[in-house]
Amino acid sequence: MARTSSGRVTQRRIAELAGVSQATVSLVLNERAGKSRIPPETRDRVLRVIQETQYVADPSARRLAGMDNRIIGVFTYEPAFPTGSQDFYAPLLTGIEAEAERVGCDLMLFTSAPVRDGRRRLFDGPTRLRLADGVLLLGLTMDAAELGRLVDGGFRVVAVGRRDAPQIPYVGIDYVSATRDLVRGAVELGHRRMLFLHLPAGGESVWDRRTGVRDGSTGAHPIEVEAGPGQVDLAWAAIEEHAPTLAIVEDAALAAAVLARARAAGLRVPEQLSVVALGAPGRAEPGPEELTRLDPPRTELGRRSLALLARLLSADDRPDPEQLRTLLDCPVVEGATLVPPAG
């Protein structure tokens, strides 16, 4: 019988022997099989392995792990519900909700944090984060000092997205590699006159995409112009001034607007002007079949972030240190808006 160095059989080992996930073992132990629709044969197999290994859950360890309430908090630094935010947050929240149901936890959304300088703050007043067993942090930018204070205060948190703040666990997206590969492919097609329409300096994801553009455009030296959502006139003025063969647009909605403006101006797209986006378009924008772009796996990002937090709260399946800060691959959608430049 395989045991840990302390002599206890863990839920992870039960899962291995039963051929299921550790979350399934947890659901069976907490009598949530009906809610999670675990097949009876799977439940019976888990229970049989538990009986054979004489597994006994450690109540004190579970209590110390903070699993009494089975409530996961979600704190957003930016409002999650305005129309402009729905396309960004909806996939994340979908993944978070699905994983919460899978592991048998409820979600609590924190929305009443005080706002200072246009941003929510965790510690400008009494914090209610302790109401939850653990908290997921969402936001394009996060206050590094607040993140450090969370760590020092012993809060169990996971940031959604890569963070430079030391010791904060996170699950992020590898924007550097994906952006570099996309831009490098454009260089290989022959593009040299590039215009990079980037967002204002902000969170780590913005800097990661900028790094990817610079790393991938060796020999091309793209002109960089700041242009955010809705700044179509500014973006088009830069295109008219610099006459690029390729526009690299960080905001996908702006990329769609640039495509429409180019066609209205009589340009042949993509022969005279190729356009790539460093994100996913919204529901009202050109679909994946047209726009060459990155396809950030936001639903999987939400799911994996909550899965990591659940492991941090577990008494039996704590992640190893190298598993506390991970990056997901970001696929590239080929689309139809990137071709070799004319002539």
mmCIF file of C-alpha atoms in Angstrom:
data_model
loop_
_atom_site.group_PDB
_atom_site.id
_atom_site.type_symbol
_atom_site.label_atom_id
_atom_site.label_comp_id
_atom_site.label_asym_id
_atom_site.label_seq_id
_atom_site.Cartn_x
_atom_site.Cartn_y
_atom_site.Cartn_z
ATOM 1 C CA MET A 1 0.000 0.000 0.000
ATOM 2 C CA ALA A 2 1.526 3.336 -1.114
ATOM 3 C CA ARG A 3 1.623 5.962 1.621
ATOM 4 C CA THR A 4 3.228 9.339 2.212
ATOM 5 C CA SER A 5 6.273 9.811 4.425
ATOM 6 C CA SER A 6 3.844 10.579 7.280
ATOM 7 C CA GLY A 7 2.137 7.207 6.784
ATOM 8 C CA ARG A 8 -1.148 8.642 5.447
ATOM 9 C CA VAL A 9 -2.756 7.712 2.157
ATOM 10 C CA THR A 10 -3.648 10.949 0.344
ATOM 11 C CA GLN A 11 -6.573 11.845 -1.880
ATOM 12 C CA ARG A 12 -4.110 12.202 -4.746
ATOM 13 C CA ARG A 13 -3.053 8.577 -4.302
ATOM 14 C CA ILE A 14 -6.705 7.475 -4.067
ATOM 15 C CA ALA A 15 -7.357 9.257 -7.367
ATOM 16 C CA GLU A 16 -4.399 7.527 -9.043
ATOM 17 C CA LEU A 17 -5.503 4.083 -7.890
ATOM 18 C CA ALA A 18 -9.126 4.670 -8.917
ATOM 19 C CA GLY A 19 -8.210 6.258 -12.260
ATOM 20 C CA VAL A 20 -10.099 9.485 -11.572
ATOM 21 C CA SER A 21 -9.268 13.101 -10.733
ATOM 22 C CA GLN A 22 -8.541 14.242 -7.189
ATOM 23 C CA ALA A 23 -11.601 16.518 -7.451
ATOM 24 C CA THR A 24 -13.799 13.457 -8.076
ATOM 25 C CA VAL A 25 -12.414 11.808 -4.942
ATOM 26 C CA SER A 26 -13.170 14.994 -2.993
ATOM 27 C CA LEU A 27 -16.752 15.074 -4.292
ATOM 28 C CA VAL A 28 -17.326 11.448 -3.317
ATOM 29 C CA LEU A 29 -15.900 12.032 0.165
ATOM 30 C CA ASN A 30 -18.184 15.035 0.633
ATOM 31 C CA GLU A 31 -21.248 13.118 -0.571
ATOM 32 C CA ARG A 32 -21.767 15.394 -3.561
ATOM 33 C CA ALA A 33 -22.101 12.618 -6.113
ATOM 34 C CA GLY A 34 -25.730 13.478 -6.882
ATOM 35 C CA LYS A 35 -24.982 17.147 -7.484
ATOM 36 C CA SER A 36 -21.981 16.430 -9.678
ATOM 37 C CA ARG A 37 -23.653 13.571 -11.562
ATOM 38 C CA ILE A 38 -20.764 11.179 -10.932
ATOM 39 C CA PRO A 39 -21.612 7.814 -12.563
ATOM 40 C CA PRO A 40 -22.473 5.191 -9.942
ATOM 41 C CA GLU A 41 -19.737 2.865 -11.191
ATOM 42 C CA THR A 42 -17.157 5.633 -10.759
ATOM 43 C CA ARG A 43 -18.369 6.401 -7.248
ATOM 44 C CA ASP A 44 -18.296 2.695 -6.341
ATOM 45 C CA ARG A 45 -14.744 2.356 -7.677
ATOM 46 C CA VAL A 46 -13.556 5.314 -5.599
ATOM 47 C CA LEU A 47 -15.256 3.968 -2.473
ATOM 48 C CA ARG A 48 -13.725 0.546 -3.042
ATOM 49 C CA VAL A 49 -10.211 2.019 -3.256
ATOM 50 C CA ILE A 50 -10.884 4.096 -0.132
ATOM 51 C CA GLN A 51 -11.917 0.960 1.709
ATOM 52 C CA GLU A 52 -8.947 -1.077 0.455
ATOM 53 C CA THR A 53 -6.406 1.600 1.416
ATOM 54 C CA GLN A 54 -8.109 2.373 4.712
ATOM 55 C CA TYR A 55 -8.079 6.071 3.824
ATOM 56 C CA VAL A 56 -9.209 8.377 6.613
ATOM 57 C CA ALA A 57 -9.644 12.116 6.028
ATOM 58 C CA ASP A 58 -7.920 14.306 8.590
ATOM 59 C CA PRO A 59 -10.576 16.724 9.952
ATOM 60 C CA SER A 60 -8.055 19.004 11.630
ATOM 61 C CA ALA A 61 -6.020 19.291 8.447
ATOM 62 C CA ARG A 62 -9.185 20.088 6.484
ATOM 63 C CA ARG A 63 -10.097 22.769 9.024
ATOM 64 C CA LEU A 64 -6.637 24.290 8.878
ATOM 65 C CA ALA A 65 -6.832 24.277 5.103
ATOM 66 C CA GLY A 66 -9.813 26.618 5.343
ATOM 67 C CA MET A 67 -12.341 24.368 3.636
ATOM 68 C CA ASP A 68 -15.147 24.751 6.183
ATOM 69 C CA ASN A 69 -17.330 27.115 4.129
ATOM 70 C CA ARG A 70 -16.556 25.777 0.637
ATOM 71 C CA ILE A 71 -16.932 29.344 -0.667
ATOM 72 C CA ILE A 72 -14.555 30.837 -3.235
ATOM 73 C CA GLY A 73 -14.460 34.622 -3.561
ATOM 74 C CA VAL A 74 -13.953 36.509 -6.826
ATOM 75 C CA PHE A 75 -12.611 40.065 -6.620
ATOM 76 C CA THR A 76 -12.397 42.226 -9.749
ATOM 77 C CA TYR A 77 -10.294 45.366 -9.874
ATOM 78 C CA GLU A 78 -12.469 46.620 -12.737
ATOM 79 C CA PRO A 79 -16.282 46.327 -12.959
ATOM 80 C CA ALA A 80 -17.186 43.005 -14.552
ATOM 81 C CA PHE A 81 -20.692 43.782 -15.762
ATOM 82 C CA PRO A 82 -20.673 46.915 -17.975
ATOM 83 C CA THR A 83 -21.290 46.146 -21.651
ATOM 84 C CA GLY A 84 -17.720 46.978 -22.607
ATOM 85 C CA SER A 85 -16.361 44.429 -20.143
ATOM 86 C CA GLN A 86 -18.667 41.525 -20.914
ATOM 87 C CA ASP A 87 -16.645 40.077 -23.775
ATOM 88 C CA PHE A 88 -13.510 40.040 -21.616
ATOM 89 C CA TYR A 89 -14.924 38.756 -18.336
ATOM 90 C CA ALA A 90 -17.688 36.422 -19.553
ATOM 91 C CA PRO A 91 -15.333 33.622 -20.716
ATOM 92 C CA LEU A 92 -13.276 33.899 -17.505
ATOM 93 C CA LEU A 93 -16.358 33.710 -15.304
ATOM 94 C CA THR A 94 -17.708 30.811 -17.356
ATOM 95 C CA GLY A 95 -14.559 28.792 -16.661
ATOM 96 C CA ILE A 96 -14.553 29.769 -12.996
ATOM 97 C CA GLU A 97 -18.189 28.776 -12.568
ATOM 98 C CA ALA A 98 -17.715 25.420 -14.297
ATOM 99 C CA GLU A 99 -14.739 24.520 -12.107
ATOM 100 C CA ALA A 100 -16.535 25.658 -8.953
ATOM 101 C CA GLU A 101 -19.379 23.303 -9.750
ATOM 102 C CA ARG A 102 -16.936 20.502 -10.468
ATOM 103 C CA VAL A 103 -15.138 20.807 -7.131
ATOM 104 C CA GLY A 104 -18.323 21.502 -5.170
ATOM 105 C CA CYS A 105 -17.742 25.132 -4.105
ATOM 106 C CA ASP A 106 -19.977 28.189 -4.202
ATOM 107 C CA LEU A 107 -18.841 31.550 -5.588
ATOM 108 C CA MET A 108 -19.010 34.934 -3.858
ATOM 109 C CA LEU A 109 -18.428 38.081 -5.942
ATOM 110 C CA PHE A 110 -16.882 41.016 -4.058
ATOM 111 C CA THR A 111 -18.090 44.295 -5.573
ATOM 112 C CA SER A 112 -18.198 46.813 -2.709
ATOM 113 C CA ALA A 113 -14.488 47.559 -2.294
ATOM 114 C CA PRO A 114 -13.854 51.332 -2.071
ATOM 115 C CA VAL A 115 -12.880 53.142 -5.279
ATOM 116 C CA ARG A 116 -9.935 55.532 -5.270
ATOM 117 C CA ASP A 117 -8.505 57.194 -8.384
ATOM 118 C CA GLY A 118 -10.997 55.250 -10.469
ATOM 119 C CA ARG A 119 -9.924 51.825 -9.180
ATOM 120 C CA ARG A 120 -11.160 49.464 -6.520
ATOM 121 C CA ARG A 121 -8.921 48.993 -3.506
ATOM 122 C CA LEU A 122 -8.830 45.999 -1.217
ATOM 123 C CA PHE A 123 -7.538 47.674 1.922
ATOM 124 C CA ASP A 124 -8.912 51.233 1.975
ATOM 125 C CA GLY A 125 -11.490 50.017 4.479
ATOM 126 C CA PRO A 126 -12.548 46.822 6.236
ATOM 127 C CA THR A 127 -12.091 43.855 3.903
ATOM 128 C CA ARG A 128 -14.597 41.028 3.700
ATOM 129 C CA LEU A 129 -12.256 38.633 1.919
ATOM 130 C CA ARG A 130 -12.080 36.434 5.033
ATOM 131 C CA LEU A 131 -15.707 35.456 4.401
ATOM 132 C CA ALA A 132 -14.420 33.189 1.641
ATOM 133 C CA ASP A 133 -12.063 30.236 1.992
ATOM 134 C CA GLY A 134 -9.930 31.659 -0.807
ATOM 135 C CA VAL A 135 -10.130 34.420 -3.420
ATOM 136 C CA LEU A 136 -9.484 34.744 -7.151
ATOM 137 C CA LEU A 137 -8.218 38.164 -8.260
ATOM 138 C CA LEU A 138 -9.261 39.494 -11.677
ATOM 139 C CA GLY A 139 -8.084 42.639 -13.399
ATOM 140 C CA LEU A 140 -5.883 44.028 -16.145
ATOM 141 C CA THR A 141 -3.738 45.823 -13.567
ATOM 142 C CA MET A 142 -3.303 45.008 -9.901
ATOM 143 C CA ASP A 143 -1.695 46.955 -7.086
ATOM 144 C CA ALA A 144 1.615 45.267 -6.241
ATOM 145 C CA ALA A 145 1.545 46.642 -2.705
ATOM 146 C CA GLU A 146 -1.906 45.140 -2.133
ATOM 147 C CA LEU A 147 -0.754 41.803 -3.497
ATOM 148 C CA GLY A 148 2.171 41.823 -1.106
ATOM 149 C CA ARG A 149 -0.125 42.682 1.762
ATOM 150 C CA LEU A 150 -2.371 39.739 0.885
ATOM 151 C CA VAL A 151 0.606 37.388 1.027
ATOM 152 C CA ASP A 152 1.851 38.834 4.310
ATOM 153 C CA GLY A 153 -1.654 38.560 5.766
ATOM 154 C CA GLY A 154 -1.926 34.866 4.985
ATOM 155 C CA PHE A 155 -4.782 35.236 2.516
ATOM 156 C CA ARG A 156 -5.203 32.295 0.164
ATOM 157 C CA VAL A 157 -5.392 33.958 -3.243
ATOM 158 C CA VAL A 158 -4.672 33.205 -6.880
ATOM 159 C CA ALA A 159 -4.294 35.954 -9.487
ATOM 160 C CA VAL A 160 -5.878 35.368 -12.873
ATOM 161 C CA GLY A 161 -3.127 36.434 -15.254
ATOM 162 C CA ARG A 162 0.647 36.664 -14.906
ATOM 163 C CA ARG A 163 1.881 39.002 -12.169
ATOM 164 C CA ASP A 164 5.326 40.375 -11.418
ATOM 165 C CA ALA A 165 4.566 40.663 -7.699
ATOM 166 C CA PRO A 166 6.655 38.021 -5.919
ATOM 167 C CA GLN A 167 5.009 35.078 -4.169
ATOM 168 C CA ILE A 168 1.530 35.618 -5.620
ATOM 169 C CA PRO A 169 0.303 32.363 -7.183
ATOM 170 C CA TYR A 170 -1.141 32.849 -10.650
ATOM 171 C CA VAL A 171 -2.301 31.186 -13.838
ATOM 172 C CA GLY A 172 -1.618 33.331 -16.880
ATOM 173 C CA ILE A 173 -1.397 33.237 -20.668
ATOM 174 C CA ASP A 174 1.923 33.117 -22.511
ATOM 175 C CA TYR A 175 1.381 36.252 -24.577
ATOM 176 C CA VAL A 176 5.095 36.778 -25.190
ATOM 177 C CA SER A 177 5.590 33.547 -27.144
ATOM 178 C CA ALA A 178 2.294 33.754 -29.038
ATOM 179 C CA THR A 179 2.807 37.383 -30.094
ATOM 180 C CA ARG A 180 6.429 36.759 -31.033
ATOM 181 C CA ASP A 181 5.483 33.790 -33.222
ATOM 182 C CA LEU A 182 2.670 35.695 -34.946
ATOM 183 C CA VAL A 183 4.856 38.716 -35.734
ATOM 184 C CA ARG A 184 7.819 36.556 -36.731
ATOM 185 C CA GLY A 185 5.554 34.779 -39.214
ATOM 186 C CA ALA A 186 4.623 38.148 -40.724
ATOM 187 C CA VAL A 187 8.309 39.026 -41.107
ATOM 188 C CA GLU A 188 8.906 35.720 -42.863
ATOM 189 C CA LEU A 189 6.096 36.604 -45.291
ATOM 190 C CA GLY A 190 8.045 39.749 -46.221
ATOM 191 C CA HIS A 191 6.479 42.466 -44.090
ATOM 192 C CA ARG A 192 8.915 45.204 -43.090
ATOM 193 C CA ARG A 193 6.739 48.321 -42.825
ATOM 194 C CA MET A 194 4.812 47.519 -39.662
ATOM 195 C CA LEU A 195 2.638 49.691 -37.448
ATOM 196 C CA PHE A 196 1.970 48.535 -33.886
ATOM 197 C CA LEU A 197 -1.219 50.084 -32.463
ATOM 198 C CA HIS A 198 -0.840 49.274 -28.776
ATOM 199 C CA LEU A 199 -2.821 49.890 -25.625
ATOM 200 C CA PRO A 200 -1.624 52.379 -22.994
ATOM 201 C CA ALA A 201 0.961 51.038 -20.571
ATOM 202 C CA GLY A 202 -0.893 48.888 -18.085
ATOM 203 C CA GLY A 203 -0.726 45.415 -16.625
ATOM 204 C CA GLU A 204 1.662 42.584 -17.274
ATOM 205 C CA SER A 205 -0.348 41.227 -20.217
ATOM 206 C CA VAL A 206 0.077 44.532 -22.075
ATOM 207 C CA TRP A 207 3.818 44.517 -21.512
ATOM 208 C CA ASP A 208 4.040 40.852 -22.495
ATOM 209 C CA ARG A 209 2.404 41.505 -25.862
ATOM 210 C CA ARG A 210 4.671 44.493 -26.433
ATOM 211 C CA THR A 211 7.701 42.342 -25.653
ATOM 212 C CA GLY A 212 6.456 39.722 -28.103
ATOM 213 C CA VAL A 213 6.084 42.294 -30.886
ATOM 214 C CA ARG A 214 9.593 43.608 -30.336
ATOM 215 C CA ASP A 215 11.123 40.126 -30.101
ATOM 216 C CA GLY A 216 9.347 38.886 -33.209
ATOM 217 C CA SER A 217 9.995 41.875 -35.469
ATOM 218 C CA THR A 218 13.779 41.618 -35.710
ATOM 219 C CA GLY A 219 14.840 43.518 -38.822
ATOM 220 C CA ALA A 220 11.476 45.241 -39.260
ATOM 221 C CA HIS A 221 11.452 47.885 -36.486
ATOM 222 C CA PRO A 222 7.691 48.527 -36.282
ATOM 223 C CA ILE A 223 6.466 52.026 -35.538
ATOM 224 C CA GLU A 224 4.597 52.086 -32.230
ATOM 225 C CA VAL A 225 1.517 54.271 -31.755
ATOM 226 C CA GLU A 226 -0.745 54.233 -28.716
ATOM 227 C CA ALA A 227 -4.350 53.579 -29.738
ATOM 228 C CA GLY A 228 -6.971 51.992 -27.536
ATOM 229 C CA PRO A 229 -10.586 50.880 -27.958
ATOM 230 C CA GLY A 230 -12.673 53.265 -30.010
ATOM 231 C CA GLN A 231 -9.759 55.395 -31.241
ATOM 232 C CA VAL A 232 -10.402 54.574 -34.885
ATOM 233 C CA ASP A 233 -9.614 58.045 -36.242
ATOM 234 C CA LEU A 234 -6.274 58.123 -34.421
ATOM 235 C CA ALA A 235 -5.407 54.626 -35.672
ATOM 236 C CA TRP A 236 -6.369 55.443 -39.254
ATOM 237 C CA ALA A 237 -4.406 58.689 -39.200
ATOM 238 C CA ALA A 238 -1.309 56.691 -38.199
ATOM 239 C CA ILE A 239 -1.923 54.244 -41.044
ATOM 240 C CA GLU A 240 -2.252 57.062 -43.564
ATOM 241 C CA GLU A 241 0.898 58.724 -42.242
ATOM 242 C CA HIS A 242 3.161 55.656 -42.149
ATOM 243 C CA ALA A 243 1.644 53.519 -44.961
ATOM 244 C CA PRO A 244 2.434 50.143 -43.379
ATOM 245 C CA THR A 245 1.908 46.829 -45.121
ATOM 246 C CA LEU A 246 0.934 45.326 -41.768
ATOM 247 C CA ALA A 247 -1.018 46.766 -38.836
ATOM 248 C CA ILE A 248 -0.531 44.912 -35.566
ATOM 249 C CA VAL A 249 -3.484 45.936 -33.396
ATOM 250 C CA GLU A 250 -3.546 45.027 -29.726
ATOM 251 C CA ASP A 251 -7.273 45.638 -29.221
ATOM 252 C CA ALA A 252 -9.351 43.237 -31.322
ATOM 253 C CA ALA A 253 -12.331 45.588 -31.632
ATOM 254 C CA LEU A 254 -10.031 48.296 -32.957
ATOM 255 C CA ALA A 255 -8.542 45.796 -35.425
ATOM 256 C CA ALA A 256 -12.037 45.102 -36.765
ATOM 257 C CA ALA A 257 -12.683 48.833 -37.121
ATOM 258 C CA VAL A 258 -9.378 49.311 -38.966
ATOM 259 C CA LEU A 259 -10.367 46.556 -41.390
ATOM 260 C CA ALA A 260 -13.683 48.276 -42.086
ATOM 261 C CA ARG A 261 -12.045 51.702 -42.535
ATOM 262 C CA ALA A 262 -9.438 50.264 -44.914
ATOM 263 C CA ARG A 263 -12.083 48.708 -47.112
ATOM 264 C CA ALA A 264 -14.145 51.891 -47.074
ATOM 265 C CA ALA A 265 -11.036 53.771 -48.230
ATOM 266 C CA GLY A 266 -10.660 51.429 -51.211
ATOM 267 C CA LEU A 267 -7.634 49.479 -49.987
ATOM 268 C CA ARG A 268 -7.373 45.838 -50.961
ATOM 269 C CA VAL A 269 -7.316 43.911 -47.694
ATOM 270 C CA PRO A 270 -5.136 42.035 -46.959
ATOM 271 C CA GLU A 271 -2.985 42.499 -50.079
ATOM 272 C CA GLN A 272 -2.329 46.200 -49.565
ATOM 273 C CA LEU A 273 -2.867 46.193 -45.797
ATOM 274 C CA SER A 274 -2.677 43.101 -43.654
ATOM 275 C CA VAL A 275 -4.134 43.319 -40.150
ATOM 276 C CA VAL A 276 -3.554 41.063 -37.146
ATOM 277 C CA ALA A 277 -5.066 41.332 -33.670
ATOM 278 C CA LEU A 278 -3.413 40.395 -30.391
ATOM 279 C CA GLY A 279 -6.668 39.285 -28.797
ATOM 280 C CA ALA A 280 -10.104 37.839 -29.461
ATOM 281 C CA PRO A 281 -12.835 39.906 -31.138
ATOM 282 C CA GLY A 282 -16.130 40.545 -29.424
ATOM 283 C CA ARG A 283 -19.377 38.992 -30.486
ATOM 284 C CA ALA A 284 -20.230 41.873 -32.835
ATOM 285 C CA GLU A 285 -16.820 41.925 -34.518
ATOM 286 C CA PRO A 286 -15.517 39.878 -37.507
ATOM 287 C CA GLY A 287 -15.342 36.231 -36.520
ATOM 288 C CA PRO A 288 -12.387 33.878 -36.279
ATOM 289 C CA GLU A 289 -12.815 32.866 -39.926
ATOM 290 C CA GLU A 290 -11.655 36.326 -41.049
ATOM 291 C CA LEU A 291 -9.366 38.019 -38.551
ATOM 292 C CA THR A 292 -5.869 36.631 -38.086
ATOM 293 C CA ARG A 293 -5.372 36.882 -34.352
ATOM 294 C CA LEU A 294 -4.391 35.430 -31.050
ATOM 295 C CA ASP A 295 -7.014 33.283 -29.361
ATOM 296 C CA PRO A 296 -6.451 33.641 -25.588
ATOM 297 C CA PRO A 297 -7.970 30.613 -23.793
ATOM 298 C CA ARG A 298 -9.886 32.704 -21.262
ATOM 299 C CA THR A 299 -12.398 30.048 -20.258
ATOM 300 C CA GLU A 300 -9.576 27.597 -19.568
ATOM 301 C CA LEU A 301 -7.715 30.372 -17.753
ATOM 302 C CA GLY A 302 -10.654 30.834 -15.386
ATOM 303 C CA ARG A 303 -11.025 27.110 -14.860
ATOM 304 C CA ARG A 304 -7.347 26.485 -14.199
ATOM 305 C CA SER A 305 -7.107 29.458 -11.836
ATOM 306 C CA LEU A 306 -9.865 28.127 -9.611
ATOM 307 C CA ALA A 307 -8.401 24.611 -9.810
ATOM 308 C CA LEU A 308 -5.088 25.975 -8.493
ATOM 309 C CA LEU A 309 -6.855 27.816 -5.666
ATOM 310 C CA ALA A 310 -8.765 24.637 -4.749
ATOM 311 C CA ARG A 311 -5.453 22.801 -4.468
ATOM 312 C CA LEU A 312 -4.059 25.554 -2.248
ATOM 313 C CA LEU A 313 -7.045 25.009 0.030
ATOM 314 C CA SER A 314 -6.730 21.239 -0.022
ATOM 315 C CA ALA A 315 -5.269 19.278 2.850
ATOM 316 C CA ASP A 316 -4.243 16.430 0.555
ATOM 317 C CA ASP A 317 -3.303 17.866 -2.834
ATOM 318 C CA ARG A 318 -1.180 20.940 -2.207
ATOM 319 C CA PRO A 319 0.665 22.060 -5.362
ATOM 320 C CA ASP A 320 4.429 21.939 -5.603
ATOM 321 C CA PRO A 321 6.214 25.335 -5.657
ATOM 322 C CA GLU A 322 6.826 25.176 -9.415
ATOM 323 C CA GLN A 323 3.067 24.709 -9.967
ATOM 324 C CA LEU A 324 2.124 27.961 -8.243
ATOM 325 C CA ARG A 325 2.916 30.201 -11.247
ATOM 326 C CA THR A 326 2.001 28.742 -14.632
ATOM 327 C CA LEU A 327 1.355 30.026 -18.152
ATOM 328 C CA LEU A 328 -1.085 28.580 -20.687
ATOM 329 C CA ASP A 329 -0.264 28.390 -24.385
ATOM 330 C CA CYS A 330 -2.087 30.955 -26.533
ATOM 331 C CA PRO A 331 -3.153 29.603 -29.952
ATOM 332 C CA VAL A 332 -2.980 31.668 -33.132
ATOM 333 C CA VAL A 333 -6.015 31.724 -35.439
ATOM 334 C CA GLU A 334 -4.743 31.789 -39.018
ATOM 335 C CA GLY A 335 -7.683 33.779 -40.374
ATOM 336 C CA ALA A 336 -7.546 35.562 -43.742
ATOM 337 C CA THR A 337 -6.123 39.007 -42.984
ATOM 338 C CA LEU A 338 -2.398 38.250 -43.141
ATOM 339 C CA VAL A 339 -0.741 37.568 -46.534
ATOM 340 C CA PRO A 340 2.589 38.560 -48.127
ATOM 341 C CA PRO A 341 2.675 42.282 -48.990
ATOM 342 C CA ALA A 342 1.799 43.255 -52.530
ATOM 343 C CA GLY A 343 4.823 43.729 -54.751
#
